[in-house]
CSV table of C-alpha atoms and ligand atoms in Angstrom, one decimal:
chain,number,residue,atom,x,y,z
U,16,UNK,CA,117.8,65.9,216.2
U,17,UNK,CA,116.8,66.1,219.9
U,18,UNK,CA,119.3,64.6,222.1
U,19,UNK,CA,118.2,61.4,224.3
U,20,UNK,CA,119.3,62.8,227.7
U,21,UNK,CA,117.1,60.3,229.5
U,22,UNK,CA,118.7,57.4,227.5
U,23,UNK,CA,115.3,56.1,226.6
U,24,UNK,CA,115.6,52.6,224.7
U,25,UNK,CA,112.2,51.2,225.1
U,26,UNK,CA,108.9,53.0,225.2
U,27,UNK,CA,105.4,51.5,225.9
U,28,UNK,CA,102.4,53.1,224.5
U,29,UNK,CA,98.6,52.4,225.4
U,30,UNK,CA,95.2,54.0,225.0
U,31,UNK,CA,92.9,54.2,227.9
U,32,UNK,CA,89.2,55.1,228.8
U,33,UNK,CA,86.8,56.0,225.9
U,34,UNK,CA,88.3,55.8,222.6
U,35,UNK,CA,88.4,59.0,220.3
U,36,UNK,CA,89.2,59.6,216.6
U,37,UNK,CA,92.8,60.5,216.1
U,38,UNK,CA,94.2,57.9,218.7
U,39,UNK,CA,95.6,55.9,215.7
U,40,UNK,CA,97.2,58.8,214.5
U,41,UNK,CA,98.8,59.5,217.6
U,42,UNK,CA,100.2,55.7,217.7
U,43,UNK,CA,101.6,56.1,214.3
U,44,UNK,CA,103.6,59.3,215.3
U,45,UNK,CA,104.8,57.8,218.4
U,46,UNK,CA,105.9,54.4,216.6
U,47,UNK,CA,107.6,56.4,213.7
U,48,UNK,CA,109.3,59.3,215.7
U,49,UNK,CA,110.8,56.5,218.0
U,50,UNK,CA,111.9,54.4,215.3
U,51,UNK,CA,113.7,57.6,214.0
U,52,UNK,CA,115.6,58.0,217.2
U,53,UNK,CA,116.4,54.3,217.3
U,54,UNK,CA,114.0,53.9,220.3
U,55,UNK,CA,111.9,50.3,220.5
U,56,UNK,CA,108.2,50.7,221.0
U,57,UNK,CA,106.0,48.3,222.7
U,58,UNK,CA,102.3,48.7,222.1
U,59,UNK,CA,100.2,47.7,225.2
U,60,UNK,CA,96.8,46.2,224.6
U,61,UNK,CA,93.6,47.2,226.4
U,62,UNK,CA,95.1,49.9,228.4
U,63,UNK,CA,96.0,49.4,232.0
U,64,UNK,CA,94.5,45.7,231.9
U,65,UNK,CA,96.8,44.8,229.1
U,66,UNK,CA,99.8,46.1,231.4
U,67,UNK,CA,98.8,44.1,234.2
U,68,UNK,CA,98.5,41.0,232.0
U,69,UNK,CA,101.5,41.9,229.8
U,70,UNK,CA,99.5,42.2,226.6
U,71,UNK,CA,102.6,43.4,224.8
U,72,UNK,CA,103.4,43.4,221.1
U,73,UNK,CA,106.4,44.9,219.5
U,74,UNK,CA,105.6,47.7,216.8
U,75,UNK,CA,107.6,48.2,213.8
U,76,UNK,CA,107.2,51.0,211.2
U,77,UNK,CA,104.7,48.8,209.2
U,78,UNK,CA,102.5,48.1,212.3
U,79,UNK,CA,101.1,51.5,211.8
U,80,UNK,CA,100.8,51.6,208.0
U,81,UNK,CA,97.5,53.0,206.8
U,82,UNK,CA,95.9,53.8,210.3
U,83,UNK,CA,96.2,57.6,210.2
U,84,UNK,CA,92.5,57.7,208.8
U,85,UNK,CA,91.1,55.0,211.1
U,86,UNK,CA,88.7,55.8,214.2
U,87,UNK,CA,89.1,53.8,217.2
U,88,UNK,CA,92.2,52.5,218.3
U,89,UNK,CA,94.3,49.5,217.0
U,90,UNK,CA,95.7,49.1,220.7
U,91,UNK,CA,92.1,48.6,222.1
U,92,UNK,CA,91.0,50.3,225.4
U,93,UNK,CA,89.4,49.8,228.6
U,94,UNK,CA,88.5,51.3,231.8
U,95,UNK,CA,90.3,49.2,234.3
U,96,UNK,CA,89.3,48.5,237.6
U,97,UNK,CA,91.9,46.4,238.7
U,98,UNK,CA,94.7,49.0,238.0
U,99,UNK,CA,93.3,51.2,240.6
U,100,UNK,CA,94.2,48.5,243.3
U,101,UNK,CA,97.6,48.4,244.7
U,102,UNK,CA,98.0,44.7,243.7
U,103,UNK,CA,96.9,45.8,240.0
U,104,UNK,CA,99.6,48.6,240.0
U,105,UNK,CA,102.2,46.3,241.5
U,106,UNK,CA,101.6,43.6,238.7
U,107,UNK,CA,101.7,46.3,236.2
U,108,UNK,CA,105.0,47.5,237.3
U,109,UNK,CA,106.6,44.1,237.3
U,110,UNK,CA,105.2,43.4,233.7
U,111,UNK,CA,107.0,46.7,232.8
U,112,UNK,CA,110.3,45.8,234.4
U,113,UNK,CA,110.2,42.3,233.0
U,114,UNK,CA,110.0,43.9,229.4
U,115,UNK,CA,112.5,46.5,230.0
U,116,UNK,CA,110.1,49.2,229.2
U,117,UNK,CA,111.8,52.7,230.5
U,118,UNK,CA,109.1,55.2,229.4
U,119,UNK,CA,105.5,55.0,229.0
U,120,UNK,CA,103.0,57.1,226.7
U,121,UNK,CA,99.4,57.1,228.0
U,122,UNK,CA,96.6,58.2,225.7
U,123,UNK,CA,93.5,58.8,227.2
U,124,UNK,CA,91.5,61.3,229.4
U,125,UNK,CA,91.0,62.3,233.2
U,126,UNK,CA,90.7,58.4,234.6
U,127,UNK,CA,94.0,57.6,232.6
U,128,UNK,CA,96.0,60.5,233.9
U,129,UNK,CA,94.8,60.0,237.6
U,130,UNK,CA,96.3,56.4,237.4
U,131,UNK,CA,99.3,57.4,235.5
U,132,UNK,CA,100.2,60.1,238.0
U,133,UNK,CA,99.8,57.7,240.9
U,134,UNK,CA,101.6,54.9,239.2
U,135,UNK,CA,104.5,57.1,237.9
U,136,UNK,CA,105.1,58.7,241.2
U,137,UNK,CA,104.9,55.3,243.1
U,138,UNK,CA,106.9,53.3,240.9
U,139,UNK,CA,109.3,56.0,239.5
U,140,UNK,CA,108.3,55.3,236.0
U,141,UNK,CA,108.5,58.3,233.4
U,142,UNK,CA,105.3,58.8,231.7
U,143,UNK,CA,104.0,61.4,229.2
U,144,UNK,CA,100.2,61.6,228.6
U,145,UNK,CA,98.3,62.6,225.2
U,146,UNK,CA,94.8,63.9,225.8
U,147,UNK,CA,92.7,61.6,223.9
U,148,UNK,CA,88.9,62.2,224.4
U,149,UNK,CA,86.1,63.7,222.7
U,150,UNK,CA,85.1,65.7,225.8
U,151,UNK,CA,87.9,68.2,225.8
U,152,UNK,CA,87.7,68.6,229.5
U,153,UNK,CA,91.3,68.7,230.3
U,154,UNK,CA,93.6,71.7,231.3
U,155,UNK,CA,96.8,72.2,229.5
U,156,UNK,CA,95.5,71.9,225.9
U,157,UNK,CA,93.2,74.0,223.7
U,158,UNK,CA,91.8,70.8,222.2
U,159,UNK,CA,91.9,66.9,222.9
U,160,UNK,CA,92.1,64.3,220.2
U,161,UNK,CA,88.9,63.6,218.9
U,162,UNK,CA,86.8,66.7,220.1
U,163,UNK,CA,87.0,68.4,216.6
U,164,UNK,CA,85.8,65.0,214.7
U,165,UNK,CA,83.1,64.6,217.3
U,166,UNK,CA,81.9,67.9,217.0
U,167,UNK,CA,81.5,67.5,213.0
U,168,UNK,CA,79.7,64.2,213.7
U,169,UNK,CA,77.4,66.1,215.8
U,170,UNK,CA,76.4,69.0,213.5
U,171,UNK,CA,76.1,66.6,210.7
U,172,UNK,CA,73.6,64.6,212.5
U,173,UNK,CA,71.7,67.7,213.6
U,174,UNK,CA,71.6,69.1,210.3
U,175,UNK,CA,69.9,66.0,209.1
U,176,UNK,CA,67.5,66.1,212.2
U,177,UNK,CA,66.6,69.7,211.3
U,178,UNK,CA,65.4,68.5,207.8
U,179,UNK,CA,62.8,66.4,209.4
U,180,UNK,CA,62.0,68.7,212.3
U,181,UNK,CA,61.2,71.5,209.8
U,182,UNK,CA,59.0,69.4,207.6
U,183,UNK,CA,56.9,68.3,210.7
U,184,UNK,CA,57.1,71.7,212.7
U,185,UNK,CA,58.8,69.8,215.4
U,186,UNK,CA,60.9,70.5,218.4
U,187,UNK,CA,63.9,68.3,218.7
U,188,UNK,CA,66.0,67.8,222.0
U,189,UNK,CA,69.2,66.2,220.9
U,190,UNK,CA,71.3,64.6,223.7
U,191,UNK,CA,75.1,64.7,223.0
U,192,UNK,CA,78.0,63.2,225.1
U,193,UNK,CA,79.4,64.7,228.2
U,194,UNK,CA,78.8,63.1,231.4
U,195,UNK,CA,80.8,66.0,233.3
U,196,UNK,CA,81.5,68.4,230.5
U,197,UNK,CA,79.4,70.5,228.2
U,198,UNK,CA,81.8,71.7,225.9
U,199,UNK,CA,80.5,69.2,223.1
U,200,UNK,CA,77.0,70.3,223.8
U,201,UNK,CA,78.0,74.3,223.7
U,202,UNK,CA,80.2,74.2,220.6
U,203,UNK,CA,78.2,71.8,218.5
U,204,UNK,CA,75.0,73.8,219.7
U,205,UNK,CA,76.5,77.1,218.5
U,206,UNK,CA,77.4,75.4,215.1
U,207,UNK,CA,74.1,73.9,214.5
U,208,UNK,CA,72.2,77.0,215.4
U,209,UNK,CA,70.5,75.6,218.4
U,210,UNK,CA,67.8,77.5,220.3
U,211,UNK,CA,69.0,76.4,223.6
U,212,UNK,CA,72.0,74.4,224.9
U,213,UNK,CA,72.0,72.5,228.1
U,214,UNK,CA,75.1,71.7,230.0
U,215,UNK,CA,76.2,70.3,233.4
U,216,UNK,CA,78.2,73.3,234.4
U,217,UNK,CA,75.4,75.6,234.5
U,218,UNK,CA,71.9,75.4,236.3
U,219,UNK,CA,69.3,74.3,233.9
U,220,UNK,CA,66.3,76.6,234.5
U,221,UNK,CA,63.2,74.8,232.7
U,222,UNK,CA,60.9,77.5,233.4
U,223,UNK,CA,63.2,80.2,231.7
U,224,UNK,CA,63.5,77.5,228.7
U,225,UNK,CA,59.7,77.3,228.4
U,226,UNK,CA,59.4,80.9,228.6
U,227,UNK,CA,62.1,81.6,225.6
U,228,UNK,CA,60.6,78.8,223.5
U,229,UNK,CA,57.1,80.5,223.9
U,230,UNK,CA,58.5,83.9,222.8
U,231,UNK,CA,60.5,82.6,220.1
U,232,UNK,CA,59.7,84.1,216.5
U,233,UNK,CA,56.5,83.0,215.4
U,234,UNK,CA,56.4,80.9,212.3
U,235,UNK,CA,59.8,79.1,213.1
U,236,UNK,CA,59.2,75.8,211.8
U,237,UNK,CA,61.9,74.0,213.5
U,238,UNK,CA,63.4,74.3,217.0
U,239,UNK,CA,66.7,72.5,218.3
U,240,UNK,CA,67.8,72.0,221.7
U,241,UNK,CA,71.3,70.4,222.3
U,242,UNK,CA,71.3,68.9,225.8
U,243,UNK,CA,74.5,67.4,227.3
U,244,UNK,CA,74.0,63.8,228.9
U,245,UNK,CA,75.2,65.0,232.3
U,246,UNK,CA,73.1,68.1,232.0
U,247,UNK,CA,71.7,69.4,235.4
U,248,UNK,CA,68.0,68.6,234.5
U,249,UNK,CA,68.9,64.9,233.9
U,250,UNK,CA,69.2,64.6,230.3
U,251,UNK,CA,67.0,64.9,227.0
U,252,UNK,CA,64.2,62.6,228.0
U,253,UNK,CA,63.6,64.2,231.4
U,254,UNK,CA,63.8,67.7,229.8
U,255,UNK,CA,61.3,66.5,227.0
U,256,UNK,CA,58.8,65.1,229.7
U,257,UNK,CA,59.1,68.2,231.8
U,258,UNK,CA,58.3,70.7,228.8
U,259,UNK,CA,55.9,68.7,226.8
U,260,UNK,CA,52.6,69.8,228.2
U,261,UNK,CA,53.4,73.4,227.9
U,262,UNK,CA,53.4,73.0,223.9
U,263,UNK,CA,51.1,72.2,221.3
U,264,UNK,CA,53.7,71.1,218.6
U,265,UNK,CA,55.3,67.9,218.7
U,266,UNK,CA,58.6,67.2,220.7
U,267,UNK,CA,60.9,64.5,219.8
U,268,UNK,CA,64.1,63.2,221.7
U,269,UNK,CA,67.3,61.9,219.8
U,270,UNK,CA,70.1,60.6,221.7
U,271,UNK,CA,73.1,60.6,219.5
U,272,UNK,CA,75.1,58.3,221.7
U,273,UNK,CA,78.5,56.5,220.7
U,274,UNK,CA,78.3,57.4,217.3
U,275,UNK,CA,80.2,60.5,218.4
U,276,UNK,CA,83.1,58.5,219.3
U,277,UNK,CA,83.5,56.9,215.9
U,278,UNK,CA,84.4,57.8,212.4
U,279,UNK,CA,87.4,58.8,210.4
U,280,UNK,CA,89.4,61.7,212.4
U,281,UNK,CA,89.1,65.3,211.0
U,282,UNK,CA,92.3,66.8,209.3
U,283,UNK,CA,92.5,68.9,212.5
U,284,UNK,CA,92.6,65.8,214.8
U,285,UNK,CA,95.2,64.0,212.4
U,286,UNK,CA,97.5,67.0,212.7
U,287,UNK,CA,96.9,67.5,216.5
U,288,UNK,CA,97.7,63.6,217.0
U,289,UNK,CA,100.8,63.6,214.9
U,290,UNK,CA,102.3,66.7,216.7
U,291,UNK,CA,101.4,65.4,220.2
U,292,UNK,CA,102.6,61.9,219.3
U,293,UNK,CA,106.0,63.4,218.0
U,294,UNK,CA,106.2,65.7,221.2
U,295,UNK,CA,105.6,62.9,223.6
U,296,UNK,CA,108.4,60.8,222.4
U,297,UNK,CA,110.7,63.9,222.4
U,298,UNK,CA,109.6,64.8,225.9
U,299,UNK,CA,110.3,61.2,227.3
U,300,UNK,CA,113.9,61.7,225.8
U,301,UNK,CA,114.3,65.1,227.2
U,302,UNK,CA,113.8,63.6,230.7
U,303,UNK,CA,110.1,64.9,231.3
U,304,UNK,CA,107.7,62.7,233.1
U,305,UNK,CA,104.3,62.8,235.0
U,306,UNK,CA,103.1,65.4,232.6
U,307,UNK,CA,100.6,65.8,229.7
U,308,UNK,CA,101.6,67.1,226.5
U,309,UNK,CA,99.1,69.7,224.9
U,310,UNK,CA,99.0,72.5,222.3
U,311,UNK,CA,98.2,75.9,223.5
U,312,UNK,CA,97.9,78.9,221.1
U,313,UNK,CA,99.6,76.6,218.5
U,314,UNK,CA,102.8,75.7,220.8
U,315,UNK,CA,103.7,72.6,222.4
U,316,UNK,CA,103.0,72.8,226.3
U,317,UNK,CA,103.6,70.3,229.1
U,318,UNK,CA,101.4,70.1,232.2
U,319,UNK,CA,101.6,68.1,235.2
U,320,UNK,CA,99.1,65.5,235.3
U,321,UNK,CA,97.6,66.7,238.5
U,322,UNK,CA,96.8,69.9,237.0
U,323,UNK,CA,95.6,68.5,233.7
U,324,UNK,CA,93.0,66.4,235.4
U,325,UNK,CA,91.2,69.5,236.9
U,326,UNK,CA,88.1,69.6,235.1
U,327,UNK,CA,87.8,72.9,233.0
U,328,UNK,CA,86.0,75.3,235.4
U,329,UNK,CA,83.2,77.1,234.2
U,330,UNK,CA,82.4,78.0,230.4
U,331,UNK,CA,82.3,81.3,228.8
U,332,UNK,CA,78.9,82.8,229.9
U,333,UNK,CA,79.0,85.0,227.2
U,334,UNK,CA,78.7,82.2,224.7
U,335,UNK,CA,75.3,81.1,226.2
U,336,UNK,CA,74.1,84.5,226.1
U,337,UNK,CA,75.1,84.6,222.8
U,338,UNK,CA,73.1,81.6,221.7
U,339,UNK,CA,69.7,83.3,223.3
U,340,UNK,CA,70.3,86.2,220.9
U,341,UNK,CA,71.2,84.4,217.6
U,342,UNK,CA,68.3,82.1,218.2
U,343,UNK,CA,65.8,84.9,218.0
T,402,LIG,O1,84.9,59.9,228.2
T,402,LIG,C1,84.2,60.1,226.9
T,402,LIG,C2,82.8,59.8,227.1
T,402,LIG,O2,82.5,59.9,225.8
T,402,LIG,C3,81.8,60.6,227.7
T,402,LIG,O3,81.4,61.7,227.1
T,402,LIG,C4,80.8,59.6,227.9
T,402,LIG,O4,79.9,60.1,228.8
T,402,LIG,C5,81.5,58.4,228.2
T,402,LIG,O5,82.5,58.4,227.4
T,402,LIG,C6,80.6,57.1,227.8
T,402,LIG,O6,81.4,56.1,228.2
T,402,LIG,P1,81.1,54.7,227.9
T,402,LIG,O7,81.5,54.4,226.6
T,402,LIG,O8,82.0,53.7,228.9
T,402,LIG,O9,79.6,54.4,228.1
């Protein structure tokens, strides 16, 4: 039994930014852990917008029944423009005080934690973050909630695309999410056996790509390129346009889009969500604040928001080199 050193009596929980599979499992863990420790939980709807508007609802043990397996977020989510204004933050603080909430748990990504950092510091509110984004683009955790599920969604889709690519001897350029981060593209590309992976973090050399595709083993009946939406060359359609005149086989583009954000979370994401939800409540009780809770090498780790939001610098260049070799 963890001691409630900070004397937390009421926790507010919200999800913010793009949703990700596993958010509901984290909410469940937060609610059930809090109840165990005799702490009330208030669900805040629509992220920071709901904080400003006082969209609060009491959450009992039953309110989180049967959600561990559900994608999306029962608390809804939003990217709030109002919260980044001084007036928005002040209104949010008044709502929080009026409700008697003495600690917050924010589930989201970069934008969510930047807002939490500013708000928590300015108004002296204890806030703990849980990384919920399919992009996996935060420091302080090996994986973010939803990343594993999104990867499985992508490789499942690419496996299907490969069937038709093979039948028609086509090249497919599959665009995956990742406006600023290429981790989904890199990992799913390796898992799906792609010929090439194009990501925002590295320069996309189209001439090199064309050369490689021309040299690739004769008789290969399908070719798959995975392209992150924020890739340096401007995304899958632009890459397709730029290279199509160089080849006599058909080229098709598929944008996977928001299907990557939906679906039932994988077992890995459910376990991650349960551990992070549980740890976030205990962190608040222990007097921690202004930090994101993550898992590194299987252990719970707290990282200050200011560090967590520093986008992962550079990706392992060996992985891209390996992709070129394995797709001979
Ligand atoms: O932040 C997660 C993410 O899925 C990005 O990969 C993507 O670029 C973005 O959200 C899309 O956001 P929206 O749903 O607002 O279009």
